[in-house]
Coordinates of C-alpha atoms and ligand atoms in Angstrom, one line a residue:
M1 CA 0.2 -0.6 0.3
I2 CA 1.6 3.5 0.1
P3 CA 0.3 6.7 1.0
V4 CA -0.3 9.1 -0.9
P5 CA -0.7 13.3 0.9
A6 CA -4.6 14.0 -0.5
R7 CA -7.3 15.5 2.0
P8 CA -8.9 14.7 4.0
Y9 CA -5.4 12.4 5.5
A10 CA -3.5 10.8 3.2
Y11 CA -5.3 7.9 0.6
W12 CA -3.9 4.2 1.3
L13 CA -3.4 3.7 -2.4
D14 CA -3.2 -0.8 -3.7
P15 CA -1.1 -0.5 -6.4
A16 CA -2.4 -4.5 -7.1
H17 CA -6.6 -2.9 -7.5
T18 CA -6.6 -0.1 -8.3
A19 CA -8.1 1.7 -11.7
L20 CA -7.8 5.2 -13.3
V21 CA -11.3 6.2 -14.2
V22 CA -11.1 9.2 -17.2
I23 CA -14.4 11.1 -16.9
D24 CA -16.1 11.9 -20.3
M25 CA -12.9 13.9 -21.7
Q26 CA -14.9 14.2 -24.6
R27 CA -15.2 16.3 -27.3
D28 CA -18.8 16.7 -27.3
F29 CA -17.9 18.5 -23.2
I30 CA -14.2 20.3 -24.8
E31 CA -14.5 22.4 -28.4
P32 CA -16.9 24.5 -29.7
G33 CA -19.7 22.5 -31.5
G34 CA -20.7 19.6 -29.1
F35 CA -23.2 19.4 -25.8
G36 CA -21.2 21.4 -23.3
D37 CA -21.5 24.4 -26.0
S38 CA -24.4 24.0 -27.0
L39 CA -25.9 24.7 -22.9
G40 CA -24.2 28.1 -24.0
N41 CA -20.8 26.9 -21.7
E42 CA -17.8 28.5 -22.4
V43 CA -15.2 25.1 -23.2
A44 CA -11.7 26.8 -23.6
R45 CA -11.5 25.9 -19.7
L46 CA -12.1 22.1 -20.0
Q47 CA -9.3 22.1 -22.9
A48 CA -6.7 23.3 -20.7
I49 CA -6.3 20.5 -18.3
V50 CA -5.6 18.1 -21.5
P51 CA -1.6 17.3 -20.4
T52 CA -2.3 17.0 -16.7
V53 CA -5.0 14.0 -17.2
A54 CA -2.2 12.9 -20.6
E55 CA 0.2 12.7 -18.1
L56 CA -1.6 11.1 -14.9
I57 CA -2.8 7.8 -17.6
G58 CA 1.2 8.2 -18.7
L59 CA 1.6 7.5 -15.2
F60 CA -0.9 5.0 -14.8
R61 CA 0.5 3.4 -18.1
S62 CA 4.3 3.4 -16.8
H63 CA 2.9 0.8 -14.0
G64 CA 1.1 -1.3 -15.9
W65 CA -2.2 -0.3 -13.3
P66 CA -5.7 -0.3 -15.4
V67 CA -6.9 2.8 -17.5
I68 CA -11.0 3.8 -17.4
H69 CA -12.4 5.9 -20.5
T70 CA -16.1 6.2 -20.0
R71 CA -17.8 8.7 -22.6
E72 CA -21.2 10.2 -21.9
A73 CA -23.1 8.4 -25.1
H74 CA -26.5 7.5 -26.1
R75 CA -27.9 5.2 -29.4
P76 CA -29.2 6.8 -32.2
D77 CA -31.9 5.9 -31.9
L78 CA -32.2 7.3 -28.2
S79 CA -33.7 4.6 -27.0
D80 CA -31.4 5.1 -23.9
C81 CA -32.2 8.9 -24.2
P82 CA -35.1 9.9 -21.5
P83 CA -36.5 12.1 -23.2
S84 CA -36.5 14.5 -20.5
K85 CA -32.8 14.6 -20.4
I86 CA -32.9 15.6 -24.1
A87 CA -35.3 18.5 -23.5
R88 CA -33.7 20.1 -20.1
G89 CA -31.3 23.6 -21.0
N90 CA -33.4 25.2 -23.8
P91 CA -30.4 24.4 -26.0
S92 CA -29.0 25.5 -29.1
V93 CA -28.4 21.9 -30.6
H94 CA -31.0 18.7 -28.7
I95 CA -29.7 16.0 -27.4
G96 CA -29.2 13.6 -31.2
E97 CA -29.8 16.6 -33.7
T98 CA -27.1 17.5 -35.6
G99 CA -24.0 20.1 -35.0
A100 CA -20.8 20.8 -35.9
M101 CA -19.2 18.2 -35.0
G102 CA -22.4 15.5 -36.1
R103 CA -24.9 13.8 -33.9
I104 CA -24.9 15.9 -30.1
L105 CA -24.1 12.8 -27.1
I106 CA -24.5 10.1 -30.3
A107 CA -22.2 7.1 -29.2
G108 CA -19.9 7.3 -33.0
E109 CA -19.8 10.6 -33.8
P110 CA -17.1 12.9 -34.3
G111 CA -18.1 15.2 -31.8
N112 CA -18.1 11.5 -29.1
Q113 CA -14.9 10.7 -29.4
I114 CA -12.3 11.2 -26.8
V115 CA -9.9 14.3 -28.1
D116 CA -6.7 12.7 -30.0
A117 CA -4.0 13.6 -27.1
L118 CA -6.1 11.3 -24.7
A119 CA -7.0 8.6 -27.0
P120 CA -7.4 5.0 -25.2
M121 CA -4.8 1.9 -26.3
P122 CA -6.2 -0.6 -27.5
G123 CA -6.5 -3.0 -24.4
E124 CA -7.6 -0.2 -22.1
I125 CA -12.3 -0.4 -21.7
V126 CA -13.9 2.2 -22.7
I127 CA -17.4 2.8 -21.4
D128 CA -20.8 4.6 -23.0
K129 CA -22.6 5.7 -20.1
P130 CA -26.1 6.6 -21.1
G131 CA -26.5 8.5 -17.5
K132 CA -23.7 11.2 -16.1
G133 CA -22.8 8.1 -12.9
M134 CA -20.8 5.5 -14.4
F135 CA -22.4 2.5 -12.8
W136 CA -26.0 3.1 -14.4
A137 CA -26.8 0.9 -17.0
T138 CA -23.2 0.6 -17.8
G139 CA -22.4 -3.0 -16.2
M140 CA -19.0 -1.0 -14.4
H141 CA -19.5 -2.3 -11.4
E142 CA -19.3 -6.3 -12.7
R143 CA -16.7 -5.4 -14.5
L144 CA -14.4 -3.9 -12.1
Q145 CA -15.6 -7.1 -9.2
Q146 CA -13.3 -9.3 -12.4
R147 CA -10.5 -7.8 -12.1
G148 CA -11.1 -7.2 -8.6
I149 CA -10.2 -3.2 -8.5
S150 CA -11.0 -1.2 -5.2
H151 CA -9.4 1.9 -4.8
L152 CA -10.5 4.6 -7.9
V153 CA -8.6 7.4 -9.0
F154 CA -10.9 9.4 -10.8
A155 CA -9.9 12.2 -14.0
G156 CA -12.2 14.2 -16.1
V157 CA -15.4 16.6 -16.6
T158 CA -17.0 18.0 -15.4
T159 CA -16.3 18.3 -11.5
E160 CA -18.8 18.6 -10.4
V161 CA -21.6 16.8 -12.9
C162 CA -20.0 13.2 -14.2
V163 CA -17.3 13.3 -12.3
Q164 CA -18.9 13.5 -8.5
T165 CA -21.5 11.7 -10.6
S166 CA -19.0 8.4 -11.0
M167 CA -17.2 8.8 -7.1
R168 CA -20.5 9.1 -5.4
E169 CA -21.5 6.1 -7.1
A170 CA -18.6 4.3 -6.3
N171 CA -18.5 5.5 -2.9
D172 CA -21.9 3.9 -2.3
R173 CA -20.9 0.2 -4.1
G174 CA -17.3 1.2 -1.6
Y175 CA -15.2 2.1 -3.7
E176 CA -12.4 4.2 -2.5
C177 CA -11.9 6.8 -4.1
L178 CA -9.7 9.9 -5.4
L179 CA -9.9 12.9 -7.3
I180 CA -6.7 14.2 -9.3
E181 CA -8.0 18.0 -8.5
D182 CA -6.1 20.0 -11.4
A183 CA -6.9 16.6 -14.2
S184 CA -10.3 17.6 -13.2
E185 CA -12.2 21.2 -14.6
S186 CA -16.0 22.5 -14.6
Y187 CA -17.5 25.1 -16.7
F188 CA -18.3 27.1 -13.6
P189 CA -14.5 27.4 -11.1
A190 CA -17.1 28.1 -8.1
F191 CA -18.9 24.2 -8.7
K192 CA -15.9 22.9 -9.1
A193 CA -14.1 24.0 -6.4
A194 CA -17.6 23.2 -3.7
A195 CA -17.3 19.5 -5.3
I196 CA -14.0 19.0 -3.7
D197 CA -15.2 20.2 -0.6
M198 CA -18.4 18.7 -0.3
I199 CA -15.7 15.2 -1.5
V200 CA -14.0 16.3 1.3
A201 CA -16.3 16.3 4.2
Q202 CA -17.1 15.2 6.7
G203 CA -13.7 13.5 7.2
G204 CA -13.8 12.4 3.6
I205 CA -17.7 11.2 3.1
V206 CA -17.3 10.6 -0.2
G207 CA -13.7 10.2 -0.9
W208 CA -10.2 12.2 -1.0
V209 CA -8.5 14.7 -3.4
T210 CA -5.3 15.6 -4.0
P211 CA -3.3 17.0 -6.8
L212 CA -1.3 15.3 -9.1
A213 CA 2.9 16.1 -8.2
A214 CA 1.1 14.4 -5.6
L215 CA 0.2 11.1 -6.6
R216 CA 3.3 11.3 -8.4
G217 CA 6.0 12.7 -5.6
A218 CA 4.3 9.3 -3.6
L219 CA 5.0 6.3 -6.6
A220 CA 8.2 8.1 -7.4
D221 CA 9.5 7.5 -3.0
G222 CA 10.2 4.1 -4.6
S223 CA 7.3 2.1 -2.4
V224 CA 6.5 0.6 -6.0
A225 CA 8.3 -0.6 -9.0
A226 CA 7.7 1.3 -12.6
Ligands
TIU1 N1 -23.4 19.3 -18.3 C1 -21.9 19.6 -17.1 O1 -21.4 20.5 -16.9 N2 -21.2 17.7 -18.0 C2 -22.4 17.0 -18.5 O2 -23.4 17.2 -19.1 N3 -21.6 15.9 -18.8 C3 -20.3 15.3 -17.5 O3 -19.7 16.0 -16.8 N4 -19.5 14.2 -18.1

């Protein structure tokens, strides 16, 4: 076990049973013309964390630890998308309609792909999730259990929506969760800060939070072989 300096106190990373979960680093959220943009958000904020997320993914790959990628994605026939989700927010382009990068939030469309800089490698799990959380209607828990995963390290977007929802779902299923705070971003700085505060409050009611440098330092201190 490797102690990682974190809030609210040290996170003990179990090298044999830890996976990285990279949430929704898709063009639909990070580039103009996608779902995030259609909801009226300033997408440039999210682009800025791509190098940090890439470094985090590289760290896990260098240790041979599992990397899981999620995409918020719906079937082309929208059979897995509640009408309430399509209608919500009076967006400029609705889910399933055609935007600058193809149909909004639809699996297989250009806008639904993970950004090139963070492309999954062969053998890494990629899941399409119809909800904000990574466990709803995905079979994710069973796949993690089959692999003996008990610890999840989180990155991705947005901090207070899909990342926090996934982390809460994971926490309720018994996973020990660590968010890498500079590898996650929100369209709203205040919401990112609030989400982090909520995660670590009450003795880590949802989990732990730390910057990438703290994880990198903990892994470099000789307690785990590269
Ligand atoms: N709108 C927003 O902040 N987020 C989402 O809709 N999905 C994710 O967070 N991935």
